[in-house]
Amino acid sequence: MRIFVAGATGYVGSAIVRELIDAGHKVVGLARSDTSAAALSSVGVDVHRGDLDDLDSLRAVAAIVDGVIFAANKHISETTDSAKRARTELDAVEALGGGLEGTGKPFVVTSGVIGRTPGSLLTEETPDVPNAMPAPRLPVERSVLAMAERGVRSSSLRLAPTVHGEGDARGFVSTLIGIARKTGVSAFVGDGSNQWPSVHRLDAATLFRLAVERAPAGTRLHAVAEEGVPFRDIAGAIGRQLALPVVSISEEEAGRHFSFLAPLVSLDNPTSSELTRERFGWRPTHPALIADIEEGHYFEQ
């Protein structure tokens, strides 16, 4: 298959590209700069120059490939307006869907599991419960899944909030490490028993490939290797690696300590991927979160 990947140079996207190429697929990658274009060309990827705002260009490239994976996002460093980011992504996926409509070709969109059902186990078949946490991304997921009714083999691949592995420079783990270095302690909120699902980025990349190859239209997949890692265990692993105290802080202190991460660090977000594993034979094989933190690559300056 010749697959277009939006977000091909990103942390997850670059792993998807390598997974696809290793499996014998051809890849076309979206690049908005000369640097990104050169990086894609160097690994054998055909370059499509443009941006998520170039809707006509997105629609055109979708019409000439065999499938699309949308792993792009407008990072918070580009705009802090979450509504604007969500609108840009929604317009982009709708343009891509327009190029695929009526073809039966696959379209895999990246979504997430965080905050959907706080305190309750989330499965692939749990009904959506509107709340503020996942709200900005829900229209994107719903739009792509609805394309199943328009002749697109669409699916939503929901990533665990902690996608870890080498090269993670802006994810939750690297951000928590930065906070610990700055404050001199590795902290958790309350008793720290709240659970964060996790997945190694290479295991996630494998699931993206499986989805584009054979996920039925309208499918939700969970890229979750660990159903829930207690937050205090994450803080403990970071503290050990940095030789810093591991401390409990109160909900009131969390805002000052964790800044913009404060609403997330006390979330209890257990998530199952049992149905995904059964349906697609997905078996994560790379290091689990705590083992990955303890390998030390996150702490190389």
Tab-separated table of C-alpha atoms in Angstrom:
chain	number	residue	atom	x	y	z
A	1	MET	CA	0.000	0.000	0.000
A	2	ARG	CA	1.029	3.610	-0.563
A	3	ILE	CA	0.074	5.396	2.646
A	4	PHE	CA	-0.019	9.124	3.372
A	5	VAL	CA	1.079	9.996	6.910
A	6	ALA	CA	0.284	13.414	8.361
A	7	GLY	CA	2.683	14.007	11.247
A	8	ALA	CA	5.338	11.785	9.676
A	9	THR	CA	8.273	13.566	11.342
A	10	GLY	CA	6.761	13.609	14.846
A	11	TYR	CA	7.617	11.438	17.831
A	12	VAL	CA	4.896	8.883	17.116
A	13	GLY	CA	4.644	9.585	13.393
A	14	SER	CA	8.302	8.824	12.701
A	15	ALA	CA	7.899	5.434	14.402
A	16	ILE	CA	4.799	4.747	12.279
A	17	VAL	CA	6.774	5.571	9.131
A	18	ARG	CA	9.529	3.119	10.032
A	19	GLU	CA	6.981	0.408	10.920
A	20	LEU	CA	5.197	0.837	7.575
A	21	ILE	CA	8.390	0.788	5.525
A	22	ASP	CA	9.701	-2.283	7.357
A	23	ALA	CA	6.404	-4.039	6.532
A	24	GLY	CA	6.849	-3.311	2.814
A	25	HIS	CA	4.522	-0.317	2.431
A	26	LYS	CA	5.358	2.895	0.572
A	27	VAL	CA	4.967	6.124	2.548
A	28	VAL	CA	4.133	9.681	1.544
A	29	GLY	CA	4.832	12.127	4.380
A	30	LEU	CA	3.512	15.630	4.982
A	31	ALA	CA	6.347	18.165	5.378
A	32	ARG	CA	5.961	21.869	5.969
A	33	SER	CA	9.666	22.773	6.087
A	34	ASP	CA	12.864	22.004	4.206
A	35	THR	CA	14.230	20.313	7.338
A	36	SER	CA	11.237	17.978	7.603
A	37	ALA	CA	11.343	17.234	3.890
A	38	ALA	CA	15.033	16.316	4.059
A	39	ALA	CA	14.435	14.066	7.090
A	40	LEU	CA	11.670	12.186	5.275
A	41	SER	CA	13.636	11.827	2.046
A	42	SER	CA	16.609	10.426	3.954
A	43	VAL	CA	14.547	7.405	5.084
A	44	GLY	CA	12.929	6.742	1.711
A	45	VAL	CA	9.654	8.626	2.177
A	46	ASP	CA	8.032	10.558	-0.682
A	47	VAL	CA	7.475	14.147	0.382
A	48	HIS	CA	4.213	16.047	0.112
A	49	ARG	CA	4.856	19.714	0.968
A	50	GLY	CA	2.105	21.492	2.844
A	51	ASP	CA	0.448	22.099	6.198
A	52	LEU	CA	-2.731	21.127	8.005
A	53	ASP	CA	-4.225	24.409	6.820
A	54	ASP	CA	-3.749	23.474	3.136
A	55	LEU	CA	-7.109	21.760	2.751
A	56	ASP	CA	-7.148	21.476	-1.031
A	57	SER	CA	-3.677	19.936	-0.937
A	58	LEU	CA	-4.740	17.406	1.716
A	59	ARG	CA	-7.832	16.450	-0.250
A	60	ALA	CA	-5.750	15.979	-3.396
A	61	VAL	CA	-3.091	13.745	-1.844
A	62	ALA	CA	-5.727	11.580	-0.132
A	63	ALA	CA	-7.294	10.927	-3.533
A	64	ILE	CA	-4.103	9.413	-5.002
A	65	VAL	CA	-2.886	7.165	-2.158
A	66	ASP	CA	-4.120	3.807	-0.854
A	67	GLY	CA	-4.748	4.966	2.714
A	68	VAL	CA	-4.190	7.740	5.251
A	69	ILE	CA	-2.869	7.865	8.814
A	70	PHE	CA	-3.442	11.137	10.658
A	71	ALA	CA	-0.848	11.417	13.421
A	72	ALA	CA	-0.417	15.192	13.273
A	73	ASN	CA	-1.279	17.809	15.836
A	74	LYS	CA	-0.884	21.503	16.381
A	75	HIS	CA	1.352	21.429	19.447
A	76	ILE	CA	0.683	23.776	22.348
A	77	SER	CA	3.935	25.594	21.482
A	78	GLU	CA	2.286	26.751	18.233
A	79	THR	CA	-0.942	27.996	19.818
A	80	THR	CA	-2.331	27.773	23.337
A	81	ASP	CA	-5.864	28.087	21.937
A	82	SER	CA	-7.149	24.508	22.256
A	83	ALA	CA	-10.342	25.334	20.365
A	84	LYS	CA	-8.330	26.698	17.441
A	85	ARG	CA	-6.091	23.620	17.404
A	86	ALA	CA	-9.123	21.354	17.423
A	87	ARG	CA	-10.769	23.312	14.597
A	88	THR	CA	-7.614	23.077	12.461
A	89	GLU	CA	-7.429	19.322	12.983
A	90	LEU	CA	-11.142	18.840	12.284
A	91	ASP	CA	-10.928	20.784	9.029
A	92	ALA	CA	-7.849	18.761	8.033
A	93	VAL	CA	-9.414	15.329	8.643
A	94	GLU	CA	-12.590	16.334	6.850
A	95	ALA	CA	-10.526	17.402	3.838
A	96	LEU	CA	-8.642	14.094	3.864
A	97	GLY	CA	-11.916	12.224	4.206
A	98	GLY	CA	-13.251	14.081	1.193
A	99	GLY	CA	-10.400	12.673	-0.879
A	100	LEU	CA	-11.138	9.124	0.327
A	101	GLU	CA	-14.933	9.197	0.150
A	102	GLY	CA	-16.506	6.260	-1.666
A	103	THR	CA	-13.216	4.387	-2.144
A	104	GLY	CA	-13.303	1.920	0.767
A	105	LYS	CA	-9.723	2.941	1.533
A	106	PRO	CA	-8.483	3.113	5.142
A	107	PHE	CA	-8.267	6.279	7.215
A	108	VAL	CA	-6.763	5.954	10.706
A	109	VAL	CA	-7.036	8.987	12.970
A	110	THR	CA	-5.105	9.464	16.206
A	111	SER	CA	-7.158	10.063	19.319
A	112	GLY	CA	-6.647	9.491	23.048
A	113	VAL	CA	-8.079	7.793	26.107
A	114	ILE	CA	-7.256	10.378	28.743
A	115	GLY	CA	-10.079	11.741	30.856
A	116	ARG	CA	-12.931	9.968	29.060
A	117	THR	CA	-14.253	8.019	32.055
A	118	PRO	CA	-12.311	9.161	35.149
A	119	GLY	CA	-12.282	6.513	37.857
A	120	SER	CA	-13.909	3.836	35.679
A	121	LEU	CA	-12.389	1.309	33.299
A	122	LEU	CA	-12.564	2.567	29.718
A	123	THR	CA	-12.984	-0.026	26.955
A	124	GLU	CA	-13.187	0.275	23.195
A	125	GLU	CA	-16.979	-0.019	23.465
A	126	THR	CA	-17.608	2.398	26.352
A	127	PRO	CA	-20.104	5.058	25.195
A	128	ASP	CA	-18.729	8.584	24.969
A	129	VAL	CA	-19.487	10.622	28.068
A	130	PRO	CA	-19.059	14.338	27.305
A	131	ASN	CA	-16.729	16.108	29.710
A	132	ALA	CA	-14.161	18.854	29.460
A	133	MET	CA	-11.014	16.720	29.320
A	134	PRO	CA	-11.329	14.973	25.914
A	135	ALA	CA	-13.845	17.431	24.461
A	136	PRO	CA	-11.522	19.281	22.033
A	137	ARG	CA	-10.516	16.039	20.265
A	138	LEU	CA	-13.895	14.283	20.230
A	139	PRO	CA	-15.195	16.045	17.086
A	140	VAL	CA	-12.142	14.815	15.147
A	141	GLU	CA	-12.681	11.208	16.223
A	142	ARG	CA	-16.416	11.344	15.611
A	143	SER	CA	-15.975	12.924	12.185
A	144	VAL	CA	-13.577	10.219	10.996
A	145	LEU	CA	-15.626	7.332	12.413
A	146	ALA	CA	-18.735	8.741	10.713
A	147	MET	CA	-16.917	8.475	7.381
A	148	ALA	CA	-17.660	4.746	7.557
A	149	GLU	CA	-21.116	5.714	6.244
A	150	ARG	CA	-19.483	7.485	3.274
A	151	GLY	CA	-17.422	4.610	1.951
A	152	VAL	CA	-14.244	5.132	3.987
A	153	ARG	CA	-12.694	2.317	6.049
A	154	SER	CA	-12.210	4.684	8.964
A	155	SER	CA	-10.896	3.898	12.429
A	156	SER	CA	-9.809	5.766	15.546
A	157	LEU	CA	-6.619	4.710	17.301
A	158	ARG	CA	-6.724	6.000	20.870
A	159	LEU	CA	-3.283	6.450	22.397
A	160	ALA	CA	-2.516	6.065	26.082
A	161	PRO	CA	-1.630	9.459	27.625
A	162	THR	CA	1.880	8.191	28.347
A	163	VAL	CA	3.512	7.244	25.055
A	164	HIS	CA	7.074	6.552	26.115
A	165	GLY	CA	10.390	5.536	24.605
A	166	GLU	CA	13.629	6.993	23.313
A	167	GLY	CA	13.296	10.395	21.688
A	168	ASP	CA	10.434	11.546	23.930
A	169	ALA	CA	11.175	15.254	24.346
A	170	ARG	CA	7.712	16.749	24.934
A	171	GLY	CA	5.596	13.928	26.383
A	172	PHE	CA	4.286	13.497	29.918
A	173	VAL	CA	7.315	11.610	31.207
A	174	SER	CA	9.865	14.128	29.938
A	175	THR	CA	7.700	16.975	31.265
A	176	LEU	CA	7.460	15.347	34.706
A	177	ILE	CA	11.236	14.906	34.739
A	178	GLY	CA	11.676	18.583	33.896
A	179	ILE	CA	9.342	19.573	36.746
A	180	ALA	CA	11.234	17.331	39.181
A	181	ARG	CA	14.564	18.856	38.164
A	182	LYS	CA	13.171	22.369	38.559
A	183	THR	CA	11.479	21.832	41.940
A	184	GLY	CA	13.974	19.430	43.509
A	185	VAL	CA	11.358	16.769	44.286
A	186	SER	CA	9.468	14.097	42.349
A	187	ALA	CA	5.873	14.497	43.449
A	188	PHE	CA	2.525	12.738	43.287
A	189	VAL	CA	-0.885	13.918	44.502
A	190	GLY	CA	-2.484	12.380	47.587
A	191	ASP	CA	-1.659	8.688	47.898
A	192	GLY	CA	-0.656	8.510	44.219
A	193	SER	CA	-2.775	5.420	43.553
A	194	ASN	CA	-4.447	6.980	40.502
A	195	GLN	CA	-3.611	5.061	37.330
A	196	TRP	CA	-2.105	6.240	34.057
A	197	PRO	CA	-2.255	3.919	31.041
A	198	SER	CA	0.925	3.692	28.993
A	199	VAL	CA	2.314	2.351	25.727
A	200	HIS	CA	5.772	2.238	24.177
A	201	ARG	CA	5.822	4.273	20.980
A	202	LEU	CA	7.112	1.310	18.931
A	203	ASP	CA	4.230	-0.864	20.110
A	204	ALA	CA	1.845	1.954	19.219
A	205	ALA	CA	3.395	2.158	15.744
A	206	THR	CA	2.708	-1.545	15.212
A	207	LEU	CA	-0.953	-1.025	16.040
A	208	PHE	CA	-1.198	1.866	13.573
A	209	ARG	CA	0.063	-0.492	10.863
A	210	LEU	CA	-2.437	-3.180	11.836
A	211	ALA	CA	-5.232	-0.610	11.784
A	212	VAL	CA	-4.441	0.717	8.316
A	213	GLU	CA	-4.031	-2.809	6.984
A	214	ARG	CA	-7.222	-4.363	8.326
A	215	ALA	CA	-9.327	-2.426	10.845
A	216	PRO	CA	-13.008	-2.561	9.770
A	217	ALA	CA	-14.854	0.684	9.172
A	218	GLY	CA	-15.961	2.419	12.361
A	219	THR	CA	-13.466	0.625	14.634
A	220	ARG	CA	-12.033	2.044	17.863
A	221	LEU	CA	-8.620	0.668	18.873
A	222	HIS	CA	-6.799	1.214	22.164
A	223	ALA	CA	-3.025	1.572	22.008
A	224	VAL	CA	-2.646	0.715	25.680
A	225	ALA	CA	0.029	-1.745	26.800
A	226	GLU	CA	-0.467	-1.170	30.547
A	227	GLU	CA	-3.991	-0.663	31.834
A	228	GLY	CA	-2.844	1.683	34.558
A	229	VAL	CA	0.461	2.484	36.264
A	230	PRO	CA	0.050	4.097	39.724
A	231	PHE	CA	1.264	7.663	39.513
A	232	ARG	CA	3.342	7.248	42.676
A	233	ASP	CA	5.310	4.498	40.896
A	234	ILE	CA	6.094	6.881	38.041
A	235	ALA	CA	7.181	9.554	40.510
A	236	GLY	CA	9.258	6.980	42.379
A	237	ALA	CA	11.120	5.867	39.244
A	238	ILE	CA	11.876	9.481	38.312
A	239	GLY	CA	13.012	10.270	41.852
A	240	ARG	CA	15.381	7.290	41.908
A	241	GLN	CA	16.966	8.232	38.617
A	242	LEU	CA	17.456	11.865	39.667
A	243	ALA	CA	18.363	11.019	43.281
A	244	LEU	CA	15.574	13.320	44.461
A	245	PRO	CA	13.031	12.941	47.286
A	246	VAL	CA	9.686	11.415	46.270
A	247	VAL	CA	6.904	13.303	48.036
A	248	SER	CA	3.130	13.480	48.280
A	249	ILE	CA	1.507	16.862	47.747
A	250	SER	CA	-2.084	18.007	48.194
A	251	GLU	CA	-4.597	18.878	45.471
A	252	GLU	CA	-4.185	22.526	46.488
A	253	GLU	CA	-0.415	22.355	45.974
A	254	ALA	CA	-0.671	20.562	42.636
A	255	GLY	CA	-1.401	23.701	40.627
A	256	ARG	CA	1.752	25.451	41.788
A	257	HIS	CA	3.920	22.362	41.461
A	258	PHE	CA	2.722	20.845	38.164
A	259	SER	CA	1.529	24.007	36.388
A	260	PHE	CA	-0.528	23.126	33.270
A	261	LEU	CA	-0.273	19.388	34.053
A	262	ALA	CA	-2.118	19.847	37.359
A	263	PRO	CA	-5.566	18.784	36.041
A	264	LEU	CA	-4.049	15.530	34.755
A	265	VAL	CA	-1.707	14.244	37.437
A	266	SER	CA	-4.446	13.160	39.831
A	267	LEU	CA	-6.679	11.592	37.160
A	268	ASP	CA	-7.532	7.938	37.623
A	269	ASN	CA	-7.748	6.674	34.057
A	270	PRO	CA	-7.656	2.835	33.868
A	271	THR	CA	-8.053	1.704	30.266
A	272	SER	CA	-8.442	-1.724	28.697
A	273	SER	CA	-7.086	-2.855	25.322
A	274	GLU	CA	-8.436	-6.402	25.595
A	275	LEU	CA	-10.741	-6.113	22.590
A	276	THR	CA	-7.993	-4.550	20.465
A	277	ARG	CA	-5.654	-7.428	21.288
A	278	GLU	CA	-8.318	-10.034	20.526
A	279	ARG	CA	-9.378	-8.482	17.239
A	280	PHE	CA	-5.964	-7.664	15.799
A	281	GLY	CA	-3.514	-9.975	17.547
A	282	TRP	CA	-1.635	-6.973	18.877
A	283	ARG	CA	0.947	-7.982	21.484
A	284	PRO	CA	3.117	-5.216	22.982
A	285	THR	CA	6.727	-6.405	23.218
A	286	HIS	CA	8.737	-3.335	24.180
A	287	PRO	CA	9.668	-2.213	27.726
A	288	ALA	CA	6.889	-1.215	30.108
A	289	LEU	CA	6.824	2.338	31.455
A	290	ILE	CA	8.763	1.938	34.712
A	291	ALA	CA	11.377	-0.303	33.072
A	292	ASP	CA	11.749	2.243	30.274
A	293	ILE	CA	12.268	5.105	32.740
A	294	GLU	CA	14.859	3.019	34.576
A	295	GLU	CA	16.830	2.372	31.370
A	296	GLY	CA	18.142	5.919	31.800
A	297	HIS	CA	17.721	7.416	28.318
A	298	TYR	CA	15.237	9.981	29.637
A	299	PHE	CA	17.966	11.461	31.840
A	300	GLU	CA	20.714	11.923	29.279
A	301	GLN	CA	21.438	15.623	29.055
